[in-house]
Amino acid sequence: MTNIPPPAEELRLLDAELRQLDARRAVLLRRREWLVHVLRTASAQRSVPGAGQMPPVWPVAPGAAAPRPEATAPGVQNVLLLLGGILLTVAAIAFTLVGWGHLGITGRALVLATVTLAALSAPVWLLRRGLGSTAEAVAALGMALTVLDAYALHEVAFDGSGGLGYAAAASAVLSAAWAAYGAAADLLVPRSDQARAGAGTAARPALRLPLPFAVVTAQVPLLLWALAVDAGPHTLTAVLLVTAAADTVVALRPAHAPVRIVGLVGACVAGALGVLSAGWLCWSASAPGAAAPGAALLLLAAAIALAAARYAPKPEVALCASLAAGLCLVAGAGGVLRAWLPGEWTVPGCLALGIALLTAVRTPLPRPMRQGVVGASLVVQGLAVLWTLPLVAGTLLGPVALIERPWSGTPLDIRDAVFQDAAWPSYATAAPLVLAAVAGVLALAERRAVRRPASGVGALVLAWAAVVVTPVVLELPYGAGLVAHGAVVVVALGIAERARRGTGGPSAPALTALVLALVTSVTLALVSLATEAGTIAVLLALAALFGVASTRPGLVAFTAPAALAHATALACAAGASAGLRPEHTALLVLVVPAVAALVAARAARAGRSAATVTVEAAGAGAALLALALAVTDLPVLASVLALCGVVTAGTALRPERRRAGHAAAALFLLAAWVRLAAWEVTTPEAYTLPVSVAALAVGHLRRRRDPSVSSWAAHGAGLSVTLVPSLLATWGDPHWLRPLLLGTAALAVTLVGARSRLQAPLVLGGGTLALVALHELAPYIAQVVGVLPRWAPPALAGLVLLALGATYEQRLRDARRLREALGRLH
């Protein structure tokens, strides 16, 4: 018995067989093209005398793919059909616009009706014969002709009607006609003919162009009608939203992909334009009654978005639609509140509406819709926080201007001290309330374990910002403002310690609280610069507070450097208050590096390496500040350098900081040099001999511990430091004492090198001795050269060159022996 498969299975088998036939046909066509190429090449070679043999039967290497044509047959077919359709459409337009007047009314109607009916009927006949691409091209031509028919009808029968009104009616009729035409093609063409033409199954209509074109054309009838009747902005906005609603229905309808895509794009574009227009109408109104129509339009947009989210096939689409719906709801209600409430309460009102959206979490809505509404609430809260940023930034950065004019006098209040050189942000009175509300929402979310620990950190930062800006907003007295900021520092340190204890180590909330305490302390110190007593009192209190906080093991890495920084500022302020000059104030600042060295040593013994590094960095910064203050007075600078060397030498006593001894030696050397410069000593040996003696002693001790060390590594630097500068000074010194002493020293170094068989002393001492001798003989050589005739030096040079050339090989052997002799030395 023959097993007859169901129609769907049989259709699948037929499609598979057709694809195999197409693939086989493509292979045979490529083979045919290659054979034609081979025959043409062979005939060309036979026509040329002495041409080579015919190429092999198959021109490609084994396993290589055969050369493929650059354009496929379906692609060529589509291009030809597209060009043909375009040309026919252009010809029809030209006929309608140019040749229209040569025919009567009957002739015009007959010509257009005949051509249009033929173009619209032909695709059905073509589809039944499997010519799908040709049918699509002819259908596109027919739809273009319907547009020309509408234009011709207006010119003949409706010439007196308004252009916009007729265009609205014509676009609506054309959209409906094209949709009906696409549906009729599905009914008139059997499924077997559609499959043979490549149209596909029920999800893919027989003709793919009419339905998308109908959806595109349906975008304009309502808008053109509204423009034709001179509708107001509210009506135009409503038309856009109704069009977006219709597009949403099309996009959610289970149609084939092009129709859904066109509907989705139309819904997004029309909806976005409608929402923007409604938002402008609502937020530009000056009274609640005037803002109500715009708010109603925004509510309509929200309803459309919620309906789209409810029936969306994908969770991502539902989330985005519900997000847009939540924003539209807040924008509509916020526009009415803006016209009803004072200006500074507009943002808090919108924030309250955004927070109210969070109640959607308790509703039975699908999860994507709840997530979208919550996302809209987060967007509103984020925008509200951004609105407060100018006030927060001004509160933190405004006191920087006091650095240029410290101790200028007690301000009227804390706002005058902070915003003395900056503009007060408009409607900033409600900023603390906004910050506190968002902080409360984040704290509640953290308590419910939502996005932990980011919610807790955000709540802490926003609560801190609310407390910091509150004294400025309330215009508290200057002293009360300082106390309030100091209390913020204390509370932030307490929160950091509590968070550290709760987690048993450094955590995000603890680090955040520490950073907030540090930032507040810097702002407090800058604000205190307005008065002398306030500056000293605040810096003293901050240094003591951070010093006490440094006793906690988890905070010392941050609080100890902060205490040292405030102590450094306190030393500078104390020096200025006492009337000391900057270089004398530097001696006070040096107390900070000494304390830092002691604290770092204690931290190292306790095993806190991170704290050790930060404390030493703070001490180094204070030392650099002291050097900068003392640079104008050389004797004081020498003393500061020496004291820094003492502190560094004390640090080098720790086993893990032995290398700090090099820095201590450099500081002592610089101190000695600065002291010599202060005494106006210009003799280079006074600067170089101490370095040479110390370097030679270190090199000697090093060679005693390790005899394999080269003499260059042990003594080269120490000898060069003195010999080279002295030799340079000798060539510019007209007296005899320096050359005599340098020559004697160079002779002694050379003899020591020869006796000890050390390369560095022998080479450096001998070279220096030779150059000193040349310096002493230079006047006599100059006299001899002046007595000799002008031809004598060239002749002497020629003789020397001849002698060297004659004994070239001997000179090479001598140089080689000298190099080997030096190489045998250490």
Short mmCIF file of C-alpha atoms in Angstrom, two decimals, residues 429-793:
data_model
loop_
_atom_site.label_atom_id
_atom_site.label_comp_id
_atom_site.label_asym_id
_atom_site.label_seq_id
_atom_site.Cartn_x
_atom_site.Cartn_y
_atom_site.Cartn_z
CA THR A 429 15.37 74.76 48.99
CA ALA A 430 13.80 71.34 48.54
CA ALA A 431 17.06 69.58 47.60
CA PRO A 432 17.68 68.06 51.08
CA LEU A 433 14.17 66.59 51.03
CA VAL A 434 14.76 65.03 47.61
CA LEU A 435 18.06 63.52 48.70
CA ALA A 436 16.60 62.21 51.94
CA ALA A 437 13.61 60.66 50.16
CA VAL A 438 15.75 58.79 47.63
CA ALA A 439 18.09 57.72 50.42
CA GLY A 440 15.13 56.32 52.35
CA VAL A 441 13.97 54.35 49.30
CA LEU A 442 17.43 52.87 48.82
CA ALA A 443 17.71 52.05 52.51
CA LEU A 444 14.37 50.22 52.36
CA ALA A 445 15.52 48.35 49.27
CA GLU A 446 18.74 47.36 51.05
CA ARG A 447 16.74 46.13 54.03
CA ARG A 448 14.68 43.98 51.68
CA ALA A 449 17.90 42.59 50.14
CA VAL A 450 17.38 44.25 46.76
CA ARG A 451 20.66 44.93 44.93
CA ARG A 452 22.73 44.64 48.09
CA PRO A 453 25.20 46.22 48.86
CA ALA A 454 24.81 48.87 46.14
CA SER A 455 21.53 50.08 47.65
CA GLY A 456 23.08 50.54 51.09
CA VAL A 457 26.05 52.44 49.69
CA GLY A 458 23.77 54.68 47.62
CA ALA A 459 21.55 55.36 50.60
CA LEU A 460 24.59 56.30 52.70
CA VAL A 461 25.94 58.70 50.06
CA LEU A 462 22.59 60.40 49.49
CA ALA A 463 21.89 60.73 53.20
CA TRP A 464 25.33 62.29 53.66
CA ALA A 465 24.66 64.74 50.82
CA ALA A 466 21.31 65.69 52.36
CA VAL A 467 22.90 66.40 55.75
CA VAL A 468 25.82 68.34 54.24
CA VAL A 469 23.65 70.72 52.21
CA THR A 470 21.03 71.24 54.96
CA PRO A 471 23.03 73.89 56.94
CA VAL A 472 23.61 75.82 53.72
CA VAL A 473 19.95 75.64 52.72
CA LEU A 474 18.79 76.70 56.19
CA GLU A 475 21.37 79.54 56.30
CA LEU A 476 22.64 78.56 59.74
CA PRO A 477 25.11 80.88 61.48
CA TYR A 478 28.72 80.43 60.55
CA GLY A 479 29.74 78.74 63.80
CA ALA A 480 26.71 76.44 63.79
CA GLY A 481 27.51 75.43 60.24
CA LEU A 482 31.06 74.47 61.24
CA VAL A 483 29.74 72.42 64.14
CA ALA A 484 27.22 70.68 61.86
CA HIS A 485 29.92 69.69 59.37
CA GLY A 486 32.13 68.49 62.20
CA ALA A 487 29.28 66.34 63.49
CA VAL A 488 28.96 64.82 60.01
CA VAL A 489 32.64 63.82 60.16
CA VAL A 490 32.18 62.21 63.58
CA VAL A 491 29.05 60.32 62.52
CA ALA A 492 30.66 59.11 59.28
CA LEU A 493 33.64 57.74 61.22
CA GLY A 494 31.29 56.03 63.65
CA ILE A 495 29.36 54.43 60.78
CA ALA A 496 32.61 53.25 59.24
CA GLU A 497 33.72 51.64 62.49
CA ARG A 498 30.34 50.00 62.99
CA ALA A 499 30.27 48.64 59.45
CA ARG A 500 33.80 47.30 59.89
CA ARG A 501 32.84 45.52 63.07
CA GLY A 502 29.74 44.08 61.46
CA THR A 503 31.63 42.49 58.59
CA GLY A 504 34.88 41.72 60.40
CA GLY A 505 36.97 43.61 57.85
CA PRO A 506 36.90 46.32 55.18
CA SER A 507 33.57 46.46 53.32
CA ALA A 508 31.91 48.73 50.80
CA PRO A 509 29.81 50.64 53.40
CA ALA A 510 32.83 51.08 55.69
CA LEU A 511 35.05 52.39 52.89
CA THR A 512 32.25 54.65 51.65
CA ALA A 513 31.74 56.13 55.10
CA LEU A 514 35.49 56.71 55.44
CA VAL A 515 35.66 58.52 52.11
CA LEU A 516 32.67 60.66 53.05
CA ALA A 517 34.31 61.56 56.36
CA LEU A 518 37.51 62.56 54.56
CA VAL A 519 35.65 64.67 51.97
CA THR A 520 33.63 66.41 54.67
CA SER A 521 36.76 67.13 56.69
CA VAL A 522 38.41 68.78 53.69
CA THR A 523 35.31 70.91 53.06
CA LEU A 524 35.16 71.84 56.75
CA ALA A 525 38.82 72.85 56.76
CA LEU A 526 38.28 75.05 53.68
CA VAL A 527 35.19 76.71 55.17
CA SER A 528 37.11 77.45 58.37
CA LEU A 529 39.62 79.56 56.43
CA ALA A 530 37.30 82.53 56.76
CA THR A 531 38.54 83.28 60.31
CA GLU A 532 41.88 82.76 62.05
CA ALA A 533 40.47 81.28 65.23
CA GLY A 534 38.10 79.04 63.30
CA THR A 535 40.92 77.70 61.14
CA ILE A 536 43.16 76.76 64.07
CA ALA A 537 40.30 75.31 66.10
CA VAL A 538 38.91 73.22 63.24
CA LEU A 539 42.32 71.91 62.13
CA LEU A 540 43.24 71.05 65.72
CA ALA A 541 39.91 69.25 66.24
CA LEU A 542 40.22 67.34 62.94
CA ALA A 543 43.80 66.27 63.65
CA ALA A 544 42.79 65.05 67.11
CA LEU A 545 39.64 63.33 65.82
CA PHE A 546 41.43 61.41 63.07
CA GLY A 547 44.28 60.68 65.46
CA VAL A 548 41.86 59.05 67.89
CA ALA A 549 40.22 57.17 65.02
CA SER A 550 43.65 55.85 64.02
CA THR A 551 43.64 53.69 67.14
CA ARG A 552 41.08 51.44 65.44
CA PRO A 553 42.91 48.75 63.44
CA GLY A 554 40.56 48.81 60.48
CA LEU A 555 40.65 52.58 59.97
CA VAL A 556 44.28 53.49 60.52
CA ALA A 557 45.23 53.16 56.84
CA PHE A 558 42.89 56.08 56.07
CA THR A 559 42.58 58.06 59.27
CA ALA A 560 46.29 58.27 60.14
CA PRO A 561 47.25 59.99 56.85
CA ALA A 562 44.24 62.29 57.28
CA ALA A 563 45.39 63.21 60.80
CA LEU A 564 48.89 63.93 59.51
CA ALA A 565 47.51 66.04 56.64
CA HIS A 566 45.41 68.12 59.02
CA ALA A 567 48.37 68.40 61.38
CA THR A 568 50.47 69.72 58.51
CA ALA A 569 47.84 72.34 57.72
CA LEU A 570 47.66 73.16 61.45
CA ALA A 571 51.44 73.74 61.58
CA CYS A 572 51.22 76.11 58.61
CA ALA A 573 48.27 77.95 60.18
CA ALA A 574 50.05 78.19 63.53
CA GLY A 575 53.15 79.60 61.88
CA ALA A 576 51.12 82.17 59.99
CA SER A 577 49.20 83.07 63.14
CA ALA A 578 52.47 83.57 65.04
CA GLY A 579 53.82 85.82 62.30
CA LEU A 580 56.60 83.44 61.29
CA ARG A 581 58.16 83.62 57.88
CA PRO A 582 57.53 80.66 55.55
CA GLU A 583 61.04 79.24 55.96
CA HIS A 584 60.66 79.26 59.74
CA THR A 585 57.21 77.69 59.45
CA ALA A 586 58.93 74.85 57.61
CA LEU A 587 60.64 73.88 60.88
CA LEU A 588 57.21 73.47 62.48
CA VAL A 589 56.01 71.36 59.57
CA LEU A 590 58.96 68.98 60.09
CA VAL A 591 57.30 67.75 63.26
CA VAL A 592 54.77 65.91 61.07
CA PRO A 593 57.34 63.70 59.23
CA ALA A 594 58.91 62.81 62.57
CA VAL A 595 55.54 61.76 63.99
CA ALA A 596 54.77 59.92 60.74
CA ALA A 597 58.00 57.90 61.08
CA LEU A 598 57.05 56.86 64.62
CA VAL A 599 53.48 55.93 63.62
CA ALA A 600 54.76 53.97 60.60
CA ALA A 601 57.20 52.04 62.78
CA ARG A 602 54.40 51.17 65.19
CA ALA A 603 52.14 50.08 62.32
CA ALA A 604 54.95 47.94 60.91
CA ARG A 605 55.39 46.20 64.26
CA ALA A 606 51.63 45.55 64.33
CA GLY A 607 51.78 43.99 60.87
CA ARG A 608 49.72 46.66 59.07
CA SER A 609 51.68 47.11 55.86
CA ALA A 610 48.95 49.16 54.12
CA ALA A 611 48.85 51.65 56.97
CA THR A 612 52.65 51.86 56.97
CA VAL A 613 52.75 52.85 53.32
CA THR A 614 50.01 55.49 53.58
CA VAL A 615 51.50 57.03 56.73
CA GLU A 616 54.96 57.22 55.19
CA ALA A 617 53.47 58.79 52.07
CA ALA A 618 51.76 61.44 54.20
CA GLY A 619 55.02 62.12 56.04
CA ALA A 620 56.91 62.43 52.75
CA GLY A 621 54.32 64.92 51.51
CA ALA A 622 54.76 67.02 54.64
CA ALA A 623 58.54 66.92 54.20
CA LEU A 624 58.24 68.12 50.61
CA LEU A 625 56.03 70.97 51.78
CA ALA A 626 58.64 71.94 54.37
CA LEU A 627 61.34 71.97 51.69
CA ALA A 628 59.17 74.13 49.45
CA LEU A 629 58.61 76.62 52.30
CA ALA A 630 62.33 76.83 53.11
CA VAL A 631 63.68 77.03 49.57
CA THR A 632 64.03 80.82 49.72
CA ASP A 633 66.52 80.73 52.66
CA LEU A 634 69.60 78.56 52.09
CA PRO A 635 70.72 78.19 55.74
CA VAL A 636 67.23 77.16 56.82
CA LEU A 637 66.94 74.88 53.79
CA ALA A 638 70.17 73.17 54.82
CA SER A 639 68.78 72.64 58.30
CA VAL A 640 65.51 71.27 56.92
CA LEU A 641 67.40 68.88 54.65
CA ALA A 642 69.52 67.70 57.55
CA LEU A 643 66.46 67.13 59.74
CA CYS A 644 64.77 65.24 56.92
CA GLY A 645 67.92 63.15 56.67
CA VAL A 646 67.74 62.38 60.38
CA VAL A 647 64.10 61.25 60.08
CA THR A 648 64.94 59.14 57.00
CA ALA A 649 67.95 57.61 58.76
CA GLY A 650 65.72 56.67 61.67
CA THR A 651 63.33 55.01 59.21
CA ALA A 652 66.25 53.10 57.68
CA LEU A 653 66.90 51.43 61.03
CA ARG A 654 63.90 49.20 60.39
CA PRO A 655 64.91 45.99 58.61
CA GLU A 656 62.33 46.33 55.85
CA ARG A 657 63.36 49.94 55.12
CA ARG A 658 67.15 49.53 54.78
CA ARG A 659 67.11 51.15 51.38
CA ALA A 660 65.93 54.39 52.95
CA GLY A 661 69.56 54.80 54.07
CA HIS A 662 70.46 55.85 50.52
CA ALA A 663 67.86 58.60 50.67
CA ALA A 664 69.19 59.68 54.09
CA ALA A 665 72.74 59.88 52.72
CA ALA A 666 71.52 61.94 49.77
CA LEU A 667 69.67 64.30 52.10
CA PHE A 668 72.74 64.78 54.30
CA LEU A 669 74.86 65.43 51.22
CA LEU A 670 72.36 67.97 49.90
CA ALA A 671 72.28 69.64 53.30
CA ALA A 672 76.08 69.96 53.27
CA TRP A 673 76.08 71.34 49.74
CA VAL A 674 73.36 73.88 50.56
CA ARG A 675 75.29 74.95 53.64
CA LEU A 676 78.46 75.42 51.54
CA ALA A 677 76.45 77.40 48.98
CA ALA A 678 75.12 79.56 51.82
CA TRP A 679 78.73 80.22 52.89
CA GLU A 680 79.49 81.16 49.26
CA VAL A 681 82.08 78.41 48.87
CA THR A 682 82.99 78.04 45.18
CA THR A 683 85.80 75.47 45.40
CA PRO A 684 84.48 72.27 43.77
CA GLU A 685 86.61 70.02 45.97
CA ALA A 686 84.70 71.20 49.01
CA TYR A 687 81.57 69.65 47.47
CA THR A 688 83.13 66.54 45.95
CA LEU A 689 85.71 65.36 48.52
CA PRO A 690 83.16 64.39 51.21
CA VAL A 691 81.26 62.35 48.65
CA SER A 692 84.45 60.68 47.41
CA VAL A 693 85.62 59.80 50.90
CA ALA A 694 82.25 58.26 51.81
CA ALA A 695 81.99 56.42 48.50
CA LEU A 696 85.55 55.05 48.71
CA ALA A 697 84.94 53.87 52.28
CA VAL A 698 81.77 52.07 51.24
CA GLY A 699 83.53 50.56 48.25
CA HIS A 700 86.42 49.36 50.41
CA LEU A 701 84.04 47.69 52.84
CA ARG A 702 82.17 46.09 49.97
CA ARG A 703 85.33 44.63 48.45
CA ARG A 704 86.36 43.31 51.83
CA ARG A 705 83.07 41.42 52.11
CA ASP A 706 83.09 40.29 48.46
CA PRO A 707 86.53 40.25 46.75
CA SER A 708 84.92 39.38 43.41
CA VAL A 709 83.42 42.89 43.11
CA SER A 710 85.02 44.90 40.29
CA SER A 711 87.15 47.91 41.16
CA TRP A 712 84.94 50.01 38.89
CA ALA A 713 81.88 49.12 40.97
CA ALA A 714 83.71 49.68 44.25
CA HIS A 715 85.90 52.72 43.57
CA GLY A 716 85.00 54.09 40.14
CA ALA A 717 82.20 56.39 41.31
CA GLY A 718 84.10 57.65 44.36
CA LEU A 719 87.21 58.54 42.33
CA SER A 720 85.26 60.09 39.44
CA VAL A 721 83.24 62.38 41.70
CA THR A 722 86.38 64.28 42.72
CA LEU A 723 88.84 63.77 39.86
CA VAL A 724 86.54 64.79 37.00
CA PRO A 725 85.24 68.10 38.49
CA SER A 726 88.74 69.02 39.72
CA LEU A 727 90.20 68.28 36.30
CA LEU A 728 87.60 70.50 34.63
CA ALA A 729 88.35 73.26 37.14
CA THR A 730 92.09 72.86 36.52
CA TRP A 731 91.83 73.66 32.82
CA GLY A 732 90.25 77.02 33.70
CA ASP A 733 92.51 77.79 36.70
CA PRO A 734 95.55 79.99 35.93
CA HIS A 735 97.20 79.26 39.30
CA TRP A 736 99.63 76.46 40.06
CA LEU A 737 98.28 75.12 43.38
CA ARG A 738 95.26 73.13 42.10
CA PRO A 739 97.22 71.41 39.26
CA LEU A 740 99.97 70.51 41.74
CA LEU A 741 97.57 69.05 44.29
CA LEU A 742 95.49 67.26 41.65
CA GLY A 743 98.57 65.85 39.97
CA THR A 744 99.90 64.63 43.30
CA ALA A 745 96.59 63.00 44.14
CA ALA A 746 96.35 61.43 40.69
CA LEU A 747 99.93 60.09 41.03
CA ALA A 748 99.05 58.58 44.40
CA VAL A 749 95.90 56.97 43.00
CA THR A 750 97.87 55.58 40.06
CA LEU A 751 100.55 54.09 42.33
CA VAL A 752 97.90 52.54 44.58
CA GLY A 753 96.19 51.05 41.55
CA ALA A 754 99.47 49.69 40.21
CA ARG A 755 100.47 48.21 43.57
CA SER A 756 97.03 46.67 44.19
CA ARG A 757 96.61 45.75 40.51
CA LEU A 758 93.21 47.50 40.35
CA GLN A 759 91.96 48.71 37.01
CA ALA A 760 89.79 51.66 38.05
CA PRO A 761 92.41 53.56 40.13
CA LEU A 762 95.10 52.86 37.54
CA VAL A 763 93.06 54.12 34.58
CA LEU A 764 91.42 57.09 36.30
CA GLY A 765 94.57 58.20 38.12
CA GLY A 766 96.80 57.74 35.09
CA GLY A 767 94.40 59.54 32.77
CA THR A 768 94.03 62.44 35.18
CA LEU A 769 97.81 62.68 35.67
CA ALA A 770 98.38 62.74 31.91
CA LEU A 771 95.80 65.47 31.38
CA VAL A 772 97.24 67.57 34.21
CA ALA A 773 100.71 67.22 32.69
CA LEU A 774 99.33 68.22 29.31
CA HIS A 775 97.72 71.24 30.95
CA GLU A 776 101.06 72.27 32.43
CA LEU A 777 102.91 71.85 29.12
CA ALA A 778 100.25 73.60 27.09
CA PRO A 779 101.83 77.11 27.28
CA TYR A 780 105.21 75.81 26.14
CA ILE A 781 103.66 73.79 23.34
CA ALA A 782 101.82 76.90 22.24
CA GLN A 783 105.10 78.89 22.21
CA VAL A 784 106.87 76.21 20.16
CA VAL A 785 104.00 76.06 17.71
CA GLY A 786 104.13 79.85 17.39
CA VAL A 787 107.88 79.77 16.56
CA LEU A 788 107.63 76.99 13.95
CA PRO A 789 106.81 77.93 10.36
CA ARG A 790 103.31 77.27 9.07
CA TRP A 791 104.39 74.24 7.03
CA ALA A 792 105.94 72.46 10.02
CA PRO A 793 102.74 71.11 11.71
#
